[in-house]
mmCIF file of C-alpha atoms in Angstrom:
data_model
loop_
_atom_site.group_PDB
_atom_site.id
_atom_site.type_symbol
_atom_site.label_atom_id
_atom_site.label_comp_id
_atom_site.label_asym_id
_atom_site.label_seq_id
_atom_site.Cartn_x
_atom_site.Cartn_y
_atom_site.Cartn_z
ATOM 1 C CA MET A 1 162.223 135.439 140.677
ATOM 2 C CA SER A 2 159.127 133.476 139.813
ATOM 3 C CA SER A 3 158.697 129.846 140.532
ATOM 4 C CA PRO A 4 158.037 127.270 137.851
ATOM 5 C CA GLU A 5 154.496 126.885 139.227
ATOM 6 C CA ALA A 6 153.824 130.647 138.804
ATOM 7 C CA THR A 7 155.224 130.567 135.275
ATOM 8 C CA ASP A 8 152.956 127.648 134.382
ATOM 9 C CA GLU A 9 149.952 129.500 135.839
ATOM 10 C CA ARG A 10 150.766 132.650 133.823
ATOM 11 C CA ASP A 11 151.176 130.616 130.638
ATOM 12 C CA SER A 12 147.911 128.879 131.346
ATOM 13 C CA ALA A 13 146.204 132.216 131.970
ATOM 14 C CA VAL A 14 147.571 133.670 128.751
ATOM 15 C CA THR A 15 146.485 130.613 126.831
ATOM 16 C CA THR A 16 143.049 130.730 128.393
ATOM 17 C CA ALA A 17 142.646 134.449 127.851
ATOM 18 C CA ASP A 18 143.795 134.193 124.255
ATOM 19 C CA PRO A 19 140.589 134.650 122.292
ATOM 20 C CA VAL A 20 139.726 131.826 119.993
ATOM 21 C CA PRO A 21 138.774 133.117 116.584
ATOM 22 C CA PRO A 22 135.007 132.936 116.630
ATOM 23 C CA ALA A 23 133.446 130.621 114.156
ATOM 24 C CA GLU A 24 131.162 132.194 111.646
ATOM 25 C CA PRO A 25 127.714 132.305 113.149
ATOM 26 C CA PRO A 26 125.268 129.896 111.567
ATOM 27 C CA PRO A 27 122.843 131.550 109.242
ATOM 28 C CA PRO A 28 119.689 132.522 111.077
ATOM 29 C CA PRO A 29 116.714 130.252 110.548
ATOM 30 C CA SER A 30 115.110 133.281 108.862
ATOM 31 C CA SER A 31 112.212 132.519 106.639
ATOM 32 C CA ALA A 32 113.379 129.147 105.244
ATOM 33 C CA PRO A 33 111.096 126.970 107.422
ATOM 34 C CA ALA A 34 108.282 129.481 107.162
ATOM 35 C CA GLU A 35 107.873 128.936 103.440
ATOM 36 C CA PRO A 36 107.112 125.186 103.654
ATOM 37 C CA GLU A 37 104.718 125.824 106.541
ATOM 38 C CA GLU A 38 102.999 128.515 104.516
ATOM 39 C CA LYS A 39 102.765 126.191 101.518
ATOM 40 C CA GLU A 40 101.462 123.376 103.706
ATOM 41 C CA SER A 41 98.859 125.667 105.265
ATOM 42 C CA THR A 42 97.775 126.921 101.843
ATOM 43 C CA GLY A 43 97.584 123.362 100.491
ATOM 44 C CA SER A 44 95.532 122.223 103.473
ATOM 45 C CA SER A 45 93.134 125.142 103.034
ATOM 46 C CA ILE A 46 92.681 124.348 99.344
ATOM 47 C CA ALA A 47 92.127 120.650 100.108
ATOM 48 C CA PHE A 48 89.660 121.566 102.845
ATOM 49 C CA THR A 49 87.708 123.868 100.503
ATOM 50 C CA LEU A 50 87.619 121.327 97.672
ATOM 51 C CA THR A 51 86.514 118.528 99.996
ATOM 52 C CA LEU A 52 83.770 120.701 101.453
ATOM 53 C CA VAL A 53 82.539 121.765 98.001
ATOM 54 C CA ILE A 54 82.480 118.157 96.727
ATOM 55 C CA LEU A 55 80.599 116.925 99.778
ATOM 56 C CA VAL A 56 78.036 119.733 99.559
ATOM 57 C CA VAL A 57 77.492 119.136 95.835
ATOM 58 C CA LEU A 58 77.055 115.400 96.430
ATOM 59 C CA ALA A 59 74.669 116.052 99.286
ATOM 60 C CA LEU A 60 72.511 118.497 97.322
ATOM 61 C CA PHE A 61 72.655 117.215 93.750
ATOM 62 C CA GLY A 62 74.108 113.709 93.927
ATOM 63 C CA ARG A 63 70.825 111.922 93.429
ATOM 64 C CA ARG A 64 70.011 113.951 90.305
ATOM 65 C CA ILE A 65 73.533 113.644 88.895
ATOM 66 C CA PHE A 66 73.679 109.870 89.228
ATOM 67 C CA ALA A 67 70.079 109.329 88.167
ATOM 68 C CA GLY A 68 70.688 111.416 85.060
ATOM 69 C CA LEU A 69 73.882 109.650 84.060
ATOM 70 C CA PHE A 70 72.836 106.049 84.705
ATOM 71 C CA THR A 71 69.677 104.144 84.071
ATOM 72 C CA ASP A 72 70.619 100.758 85.483
ATOM 73 C CA ASP A 73 68.593 99.940 88.601
ATOM 74 C CA GLY A 74 71.641 98.666 90.465
ATOM 75 C CA VAL A 75 73.603 101.858 89.895
ATOM 76 C CA ARG A 76 70.606 103.966 90.857
ATOM 77 C CA THR A 77 70.264 101.995 94.060
ATOM 78 C CA TRP A 78 73.978 102.451 94.749
ATOM 79 C CA ALA A 79 73.727 106.226 94.187
ATOM 80 C CA THR A 80 70.631 106.497 96.371
ATOM 81 C CA MET A 81 72.253 104.620 99.257
ATOM 82 C CA PHE A 82 75.534 106.500 98.938
ATOM 83 C CA VAL A 83 73.930 109.935 98.949
ATOM 84 C CA GLY A 84 71.447 108.931 101.663
ATOM 85 C CA VAL A 85 74.141 107.755 104.068
ATOM 86 C CA THR A 86 76.313 110.806 103.362
ATOM 87 C CA VAL A 87 73.479 113.318 103.787
ATOM 88 C CA GLN A 88 72.291 111.725 107.027
ATOM 89 C CA ALA A 89 75.732 111.507 108.567
ATOM 90 C CA MET A 90 77.192 114.869 107.491
ATOM 91 C CA PRO A 91 75.537 117.110 110.139
ATOM 92 C CA PHE A 92 76.739 114.828 112.948
ATOM 93 C CA LEU A 93 80.202 114.663 111.426
ATOM 94 C CA VAL A 94 80.518 118.454 111.238
ATOM 95 C CA LEU A 95 79.163 118.898 114.772
ATOM 96 C CA GLY A 96 81.546 116.280 116.117
ATOM 97 C CA VAL A 97 84.558 117.847 114.410
ATOM 98 C CA LEU A 98 83.682 121.306 115.771
ATOM 99 C CA LEU A 99 83.215 120.040 119.319
ATOM 100 C CA SER A 100 86.356 117.936 119.131
ATOM 101 C CA ALA A 101 88.443 120.899 117.955
ATOM 102 C CA ALA A 102 86.985 123.078 120.711
ATOM 103 C CA LEU A 103 87.823 120.425 123.291
ATOM 104 C CA THR A 104 91.408 120.192 122.042
ATOM 105 C CA ALA A 105 91.906 123.963 121.920
ATOM 106 C CA PHE A 106 90.070 125.358 124.919
ATOM 107 C CA VAL A 107 90.010 122.627 127.594
ATOM 108 C CA PRO A 108 93.445 122.148 129.205
ATOM 109 C CA ALA A 109 94.579 118.577 129.702
ATOM 110 C CA SER A 110 95.451 119.444 133.309
ATOM 111 C CA PHE A 111 91.710 119.615 133.956
ATOM 112 C CA PHE A 112 91.418 115.851 133.420
ATOM 113 C CA ALA A 113 94.486 115.100 135.514
ATOM 114 C CA LYS A 114 92.944 116.954 138.459
ATOM 115 C CA ALA A 115 89.502 115.418 137.975
ATOM 116 C CA LEU A 116 90.645 111.781 137.910
ATOM 117 C CA PRO A 117 91.229 109.756 141.106
ATOM 118 C CA LYS A 118 94.831 109.200 142.084
ATOM 119 C CA HIS A 119 94.449 105.405 142.326
ATOM 120 C CA PRO A 120 94.923 103.961 138.814
ATOM 121 C CA ALA A 121 92.295 101.218 139.234
ATOM 122 C CA LEU A 122 89.661 103.823 140.139
ATOM 123 C CA ALA A 123 90.850 106.302 137.497
ATOM 124 C CA VAL A 124 90.074 103.817 134.694
ATOM 125 C CA PRO A 125 86.260 103.693 135.097
ATOM 126 C CA VAL A 126 86.091 107.445 135.773
ATOM 127 C CA ALA A 127 88.021 108.124 132.572
ATOM 128 C CA SER A 128 85.738 105.760 130.666
ATOM 129 C CA VAL A 129 82.564 107.421 131.937
ATOM 130 C CA SER A 130 83.968 110.905 131.215
ATOM 131 C CA GLY A 131 83.799 110.049 127.522
ATOM 132 C CA VAL A 132 80.000 110.394 127.755
ATOM 133 C CA VAL A 133 80.219 114.156 128.231
ATOM 134 C CA LEU A 134 83.326 114.899 126.153
ATOM 135 C CA PRO A 135 82.562 114.828 122.421
ATOM 136 C CA GLY A 136 85.298 113.946 119.986
ATOM 137 C CA CYS A 137 85.973 111.579 117.118
ATOM 138 C CA GLU A 138 88.632 108.874 117.222
ATOM 139 C CA CYS A 139 91.090 111.084 115.307
ATOM 140 C CA ALA A 140 90.978 113.628 118.123
ATOM 141 C CA SER A 141 90.986 111.102 120.965
ATOM 142 C CA VAL A 142 94.559 109.992 120.191
ATOM 143 C CA PRO A 143 96.187 113.429 120.640
ATOM 144 C CA VAL A 144 93.934 114.179 123.639
ATOM 145 C CA SER A 145 94.932 110.949 125.379
ATOM 146 C CA ALA A 146 98.572 111.696 124.511
ATOM 147 C CA ALA A 147 98.206 115.103 126.168
ATOM 148 C CA LEU A 148 96.738 113.400 129.236
ATOM 149 C CA MET A 149 99.792 111.176 129.540
ATOM 150 C CA ASN A 150 102.060 114.189 129.149
ATOM 151 C CA ARG A 151 100.222 115.862 132.047
ATOM 152 C CA GLY A 152 100.830 112.913 134.373
ATOM 153 C CA VAL A 153 97.607 110.917 133.931
ATOM 154 C CA THR A 154 98.217 107.191 134.345
ATOM 155 C CA PRO A 155 98.425 105.479 130.920
ATOM 156 C CA ALA A 156 95.640 103.038 131.869
ATOM 157 C CA ALA A 157 93.179 105.907 132.415
ATOM 158 C CA ALA A 158 94.328 107.684 129.247
ATOM 159 C CA ILE A 159 93.787 104.460 127.276
ATOM 160 C CA ALA A 160 90.297 104.067 128.751
ATOM 161 C CA PHE A 161 89.480 107.610 127.675
ATOM 162 C CA LEU A 162 91.005 106.957 124.246
ATOM 163 C CA LEU A 163 88.536 104.103 123.719
ATOM 164 C CA SER A 164 85.395 105.564 125.296
ATOM 165 C CA ALA A 165 85.360 109.201 124.136
ATOM 166 C CA PRO A 166 84.800 108.549 120.407
ATOM 167 C CA ALA A 167 82.308 105.742 121.057
ATOM 168 C CA ILE A 168 79.851 107.039 123.658
ATOM 169 C CA ASN A 169 79.870 110.837 123.433
ATOM 170 C CA PRO A 170 76.549 112.694 122.961
ATOM 171 C CA VAL A 171 76.988 113.243 119.229
ATOM 172 C CA VAL A 172 77.614 109.545 118.593
ATOM 173 C CA LEU A 173 74.688 108.436 120.761
ATOM 174 C CA ALA A 174 72.382 110.961 119.077
ATOM 175 C CA SER A 175 73.449 109.828 115.599
ATOM 176 C CA THR A 176 72.851 106.202 116.611
ATOM 177 C CA ALA A 177 69.337 107.068 117.805
ATOM 178 C CA VAL A 178 68.610 108.830 114.497
ATOM 179 C CA ALA A 179 70.048 105.949 112.437
ATOM 180 C CA PHE A 180 67.979 103.356 114.361
ATOM 181 C CA PRO A 181 64.655 105.147 114.969
ATOM 182 C CA GLY A 182 62.349 103.461 117.459
ATOM 183 C CA GLN A 183 65.125 101.145 118.684
ATOM 184 C CA PRO A 184 66.539 102.671 121.875
ATOM 185 C CA LYS A 185 67.962 99.278 122.825
ATOM 186 C CA VAL A 186 70.595 99.709 120.090
ATOM 187 C CA VAL A 187 71.757 102.984 121.674
ATOM 188 C CA VAL A 188 71.864 101.368 125.125
ATOM 189 C CA ALA A 189 73.727 98.331 123.773
ATOM 190 C CA ARG A 190 76.340 100.541 122.087
ATOM 191 C CA LEU A 191 76.808 102.591 125.261
ATOM 192 C CA VAL A 192 77.162 99.556 127.535
ATOM 193 C CA THR A 193 79.455 97.620 125.195
ATOM 194 C CA SER A 194 81.804 100.515 124.453
ATOM 195 C CA LEU A 195 82.023 101.433 128.145
ATOM 196 C CA GLY A 196 82.802 97.830 129.039
ATOM 197 C CA VAL A 197 85.501 97.506 126.371
ATOM 198 C CA SER A 198 87.245 100.710 127.477
ATOM 199 C CA MET A 199 87.278 99.632 131.134
ATOM 200 C CA ILE A 200 88.474 96.111 130.356
ATOM 201 C CA LEU A 201 91.356 97.391 128.203
ATOM 202 C CA GLY A 202 92.317 99.958 130.846
ATOM 203 C CA TRP A 203 92.417 97.338 133.585
ATOM 204 C CA LEU A 204 94.266 94.907 131.312
ATOM 205 C CA TRP A 205 96.915 97.584 130.831
ATOM 206 C CA LEU A 206 97.311 97.849 134.606
ATOM 207 C CA LEU A 207 97.749 94.087 134.860
ATOM 208 C CA THR A 208 100.068 93.494 131.914
ATOM 209 C CA GLY A 209 101.449 96.790 130.621
ATOM 210 C CA LYS A 210 102.418 98.709 133.721
ATOM 211 C CA GLY A 211 106.097 99.560 133.638
ATOM 212 C CA SER A 212 106.599 97.899 130.252
ATOM 213 C CA SER A 213 108.979 99.389 127.724
ATOM 214 C CA TRP A 214 106.755 99.207 124.667
ATOM 215 C CA LEU A 215 104.813 102.418 125.271
ATOM 216 C CA LYS A 216 106.522 105.470 123.820
ATOM 217 C CA MET A 217 105.491 108.571 125.711
ATOM 218 C CA PRO A 218 103.961 110.876 123.104
ATOM 219 C CA LYS A 219 104.934 114.405 122.181
ATOM 220 C CA ASN A 220 102.562 117.305 122.013
ATOM 221 C CA ARG A 221 100.764 117.640 118.702
ATOM 222 C CA HIS A 222 100.905 121.450 118.803
ATOM 223 C CA ALA A 223 103.988 123.503 119.651
ATOM 224 C CA GLU A 224 104.089 125.276 122.980
ATOM 225 C CA GLY A 225 102.728 128.790 122.787
ATOM 226 C CA THR A 226 100.435 128.104 119.832
ATOM 227 C CA GLY A 227 97.342 130.289 120.096
ATOM 228 C CA LYS A 228 94.058 128.654 120.998
ATOM 229 C CA LEU A 229 92.325 129.863 117.860
ATOM 230 C CA GLU A 230 95.137 128.449 115.718
ATOM 231 C CA VAL A 231 94.897 125.114 117.567
ATOM 232 C CA PHE A 232 91.141 125.131 117.000
ATOM 233 C CA ARG A 233 91.523 125.926 113.287
ATOM 234 C CA SER A 234 94.212 123.332 112.610
ATOM 235 C CA SER A 235 92.423 120.640 114.646
ATOM 236 C CA MET A 236 89.143 121.265 112.839
ATOM 237 C CA LEU A 237 90.876 121.237 109.452
ATOM 238 C CA HIS A 238 92.785 118.028 110.208
ATOM 239 C CA ASP A 239 89.805 116.131 111.636
ATOM 240 C CA PHE A 240 87.348 117.196 108.947
ATOM 241 C CA LEU A 241 89.665 116.250 106.087
ATOM 242 C CA HIS A 242 90.318 112.825 107.598
ATOM 243 C CA ALA A 243 86.805 112.089 108.831
ATOM 244 C CA GLY A 244 85.065 113.480 105.743
ATOM 245 C CA GLY A 245 87.197 111.433 103.397
ATOM 246 C CA PHE A 246 86.636 108.223 105.321
ATOM 247 C CA LEU A 247 82.893 108.927 105.509
ATOM 248 C CA VAL A 248 82.695 109.121 101.723
ATOM 249 C CA VAL A 249 84.707 105.902 101.381
ATOM 250 C CA GLY A 250 82.536 104.171 103.972
ATOM 251 C CA ALA A 251 79.276 105.254 102.377
ATOM 252 C CA ALA A 252 80.501 104.070 98.975
ATOM 253 C CA ALA A 253 81.619 100.724 100.418
ATOM 254 C CA ALA A 254 78.309 100.162 102.202
ATOM 255 C CA ALA A 255 76.367 100.930 99.016
ATOM 256 C CA THR A 256 78.662 98.619 97.037
ATOM 257 C CA LEU A 257 78.160 95.770 99.501
ATOM 258 C CA ASN A 258 74.407 96.053 99.178
ATOM 259 C CA VAL A 259 74.438 96.201 95.372
ATOM 260 C CA VAL A 260 77.433 94.204 94.119
ATOM 261 C CA VAL A 261 77.814 91.353 96.609
ATOM 262 C CA PRO A 262 75.415 88.519 95.735
ATOM 263 C CA ARG A 263 72.368 88.425 97.975
ATOM 264 C CA ALA A 264 72.775 84.685 98.576
ATOM 265 C CA TRP A 265 76.313 85.162 99.890
ATOM 266 C CA MET A 266 75.242 88.036 102.133
ATOM 267 C CA ASP A 267 72.363 85.953 103.481
ATOM 268 C CA HIS A 268 74.694 83.028 104.138
ATOM 269 C CA VAL A 269 77.119 85.204 106.102
ATOM 270 C CA ALA A 270 74.312 86.994 107.932
ATOM 271 C CA SER A 271 72.676 83.716 108.951
ATOM 272 C CA ASN A 272 75.749 82.682 110.951
ATOM 273 C CA LEU A 273 75.903 84.905 114.032
ATOM 274 C CA LEU A 274 79.588 84.409 114.868
ATOM 275 C CA LEU A 275 80.712 84.717 111.235
ATOM 276 C CA SER A 276 78.615 87.840 110.647
ATOM 277 C CA VAL A 277 79.952 89.530 113.785
ATOM 278 C CA VAL A 278 83.561 88.830 112.772
ATOM 279 C CA VAL A 279 82.966 89.902 109.151
ATOM 280 C CA LEU A 280 81.397 93.228 110.122
ATOM 281 C CA GLY A 281 84.124 93.737 112.720
ATOM 282 C CA VAL A 282 86.804 93.305 110.055
ATOM 283 C CA LEU A 283 84.812 95.553 107.731
ATOM 284 C CA ALA A 284 84.772 98.278 110.413
ATOM 285 C CA VAL A 285 88.556 98.008 110.715
ATOM 286 C CA LEU A 286 89.030 98.391 106.958
ATOM 287 C CA LEU A 287 86.456 101.123 106.286
ATOM 288 C CA ALA A 288 87.637 103.363 109.171
ATOM 289 C CA ILE A 289 84.456 105.444 109.243
ATOM 290 C CA CYS A 290 84.235 108.327 111.709
ATOM 291 C CA SER A 291 82.278 107.389 114.833
ATOM 292 C CA GLU A 292 79.749 110.186 114.295
ATOM 293 C CA ALA A 293 78.708 108.596 110.995
ATOM 294 C CA ASP A 294 79.205 104.830 111.340
ATOM 295 C CA ALA A 295 75.709 104.214 112.731
ATOM 296 C CA PHE A 296 74.165 105.258 109.411
ATOM 297 C CA VAL A 297 76.380 102.815 107.526
ATOM 298 C CA ALA A 298 75.515 100.079 110.021
ATOM 299 C CA ALA A 299 71.787 100.815 109.658
ATOM 300 C CA SER A 300 72.081 100.384 105.885
ATOM 301 C CA LEU A 301 73.453 96.824 106.280
ATOM 302 C CA THR A 302 69.968 95.419 106.792
ATOM 303 C CA GLN A 303 70.921 91.829 105.915
ATOM 304 C CA PHE A 304 72.824 91.488 109.180
ATOM 305 C CA SER A 305 71.512 91.037 112.689
ATOM 306 C CA LEU A 306 71.515 93.836 115.249
ATOM 307 C CA THR A 307 74.300 92.045 117.125
ATOM 308 C CA ALA A 308 76.538 92.042 114.042
ATOM 309 C CA ARG A 309 75.797 95.701 113.388
ATOM 310 C CA LEU A 310 76.512 96.431 117.048
ATOM 311 C CA ALA A 311 79.957 94.865 116.571
ATOM 312 C CA PHE A 312 80.485 97.126 113.544
ATOM 313 C CA MET A 313 79.695 100.225 115.647
ATOM 314 C CA VAL A 314 81.779 99.086 118.630
ATOM 315 C CA VAL A 315 84.894 98.034 116.697
ATOM 316 C CA GLY A 316 85.080 101.016 114.329
ATOM 317 C CA PRO A 317 85.712 103.839 116.827
ATOM 318 C CA ILE A 318 88.404 101.933 118.746
ATOM 319 C CA VAL A 319 90.381 99.947 116.174
ATOM 320 C CA ASP A 320 90.620 100.646 112.443
ATOM 321 C CA VAL A 321 93.360 101.180 109.902
ATOM 322 C CA LYS A 322 93.719 104.919 110.486
ATOM 323 C CA LEU A 323 93.639 104.505 114.272
ATOM 324 C CA ILE A 324 96.328 101.829 114.142
ATOM 325 C CA ALA A 325 98.502 104.212 112.117
ATOM 326 C CA LEU A 326 97.794 107.107 114.497
ATOM 327 C CA GLN A 327 98.541 105.000 117.561
ATOM 328 C CA ALA A 328 101.744 103.639 116.041
ATOM 329 C CA GLY A 329 102.938 107.145 115.260
ATOM 330 C CA THR A 330 101.930 108.542 118.665
ATOM 331 C CA PHE A 331 102.665 105.718 121.098
ATOM 332 C CA GLY A 332 105.092 103.627 119.040
ATOM 333 C CA PRO A 333 104.679 100.537 116.817
ATOM 334 C CA ARG A 334 105.400 98.154 119.707
ATOM 335 C CA PHE A 335 102.307 99.516 121.430
ATOM 336 C CA ALA A 336 100.063 99.400 118.361
ATOM 337 C CA ILE A 337 101.010 95.850 117.378
ATOM 338 C CA ARG A 338 99.850 94.594 120.784
ATOM 339 C CA PHE A 339 96.992 96.981 121.459
ATOM 340 C CA ALA A 340 95.050 96.640 118.186
ATOM 341 C CA PRO A 341 94.538 92.824 118.253
ATOM 342 C CA ALA A 342 93.657 92.865 121.955
ATOM 343 C CA THR A 343 91.116 95.645 121.376
ATOM 344 C CA PHE A 344 89.543 93.820 118.428
ATOM 345 C CA VAL A 345 89.127 90.554 120.347
ATOM 346 C CA VAL A 346 87.665 92.229 123.433
ATOM 347 C CA ALA A 347 85.280 94.291 121.279
ATOM 348 C CA ILE A 348 84.025 91.226 119.366
ATOM 349 C CA LEU A 349 83.478 89.161 122.524
ATOM 350 C CA SER A 350 81.790 92.059 124.320
ATOM 351 C CA SER A 351 79.487 92.686 121.341
ATOM 352 C CA LEU A 352 78.438 89.044 121.289
ATOM 353 C CA LEU A 353 77.725 89.090 125.026
ATOM 354 C CA VAL A 354 75.778 92.355 125.082
ATOM 355 C CA GLY A 355 73.966 91.488 121.867
ATOM 356 C CA TRP A 356 72.810 88.189 123.367
ATOM 357 C CA TRP A 357 71.737 90.038 126.519
ATOM 358 C CA LEU A 358 70.029 93.158 125.090
ATOM 359 C CA LEU A 359 69.326 92.537 121.401
#
């Protein structure tokens, strides 16, 4: 005779063993997501090809096209400046995009984590100086710095690298030397100012941002297991489309400023050092020119002092409209809304100081 406890256990066992009718398995993810990715890849390739063709045509035949269509001296001057800036900057832009994509694809972020000092205060200047030997435009520096944070690098050091890499790498320094021939002091001033700004912002983060809740730890830009060649291809495609488009916009804006804006107004702004530095700083934020090409735009703004043009070259690679959007999407809007104004103010003050000292 079984006890009530045994009966309950048997009932429980039967109930447990009773198979629950399996729910219909969800449809496999099959090829549904693959189609949008394929379409997106095809669209990106078409956009890349069209952009490249347009830029090459403008570089080779732009002067003849515009000179043949227009006879007005102002329009001819605009076309000459636009094509000149684009042709000068394009080789550096392409080289920078290639090197940046190679850095993203073939150099593991763990390399930087191992190379940096463990103490955060010492890691900041080392990360800043490492930007000298690691080429990359500002579009690439955001995902690279995000990868550094994901690999355990202190955010202060990753921020210092984020600011220095697109501003002082070899391609940028070489393009600055070509844009300002016979003026090595401009290259030195850009190097010193950008290094100083990156270190100051990194140390400021240690003092005010450590442990704060307004930095969203970023996710990897590429899925785990993505092949290196695919990472290289997609990074190159992404950076060239963004940087090439902004270069064209920047060259057009610089030519327009020199032709459309009244000379008297430009002279008035340029004659006031503080006003001219702030105006060109704001212009750099709005134009969002790639760092490999901004020196040629700055060199074309001959009405302004070297200090004001230095501010244009220092502000552009570290805070502009596309960078603010990238940083907000990667690190969160609460980060971007604090980081962008602080970066702009430090860059303007540093440009004034170094310009007074060296220029």
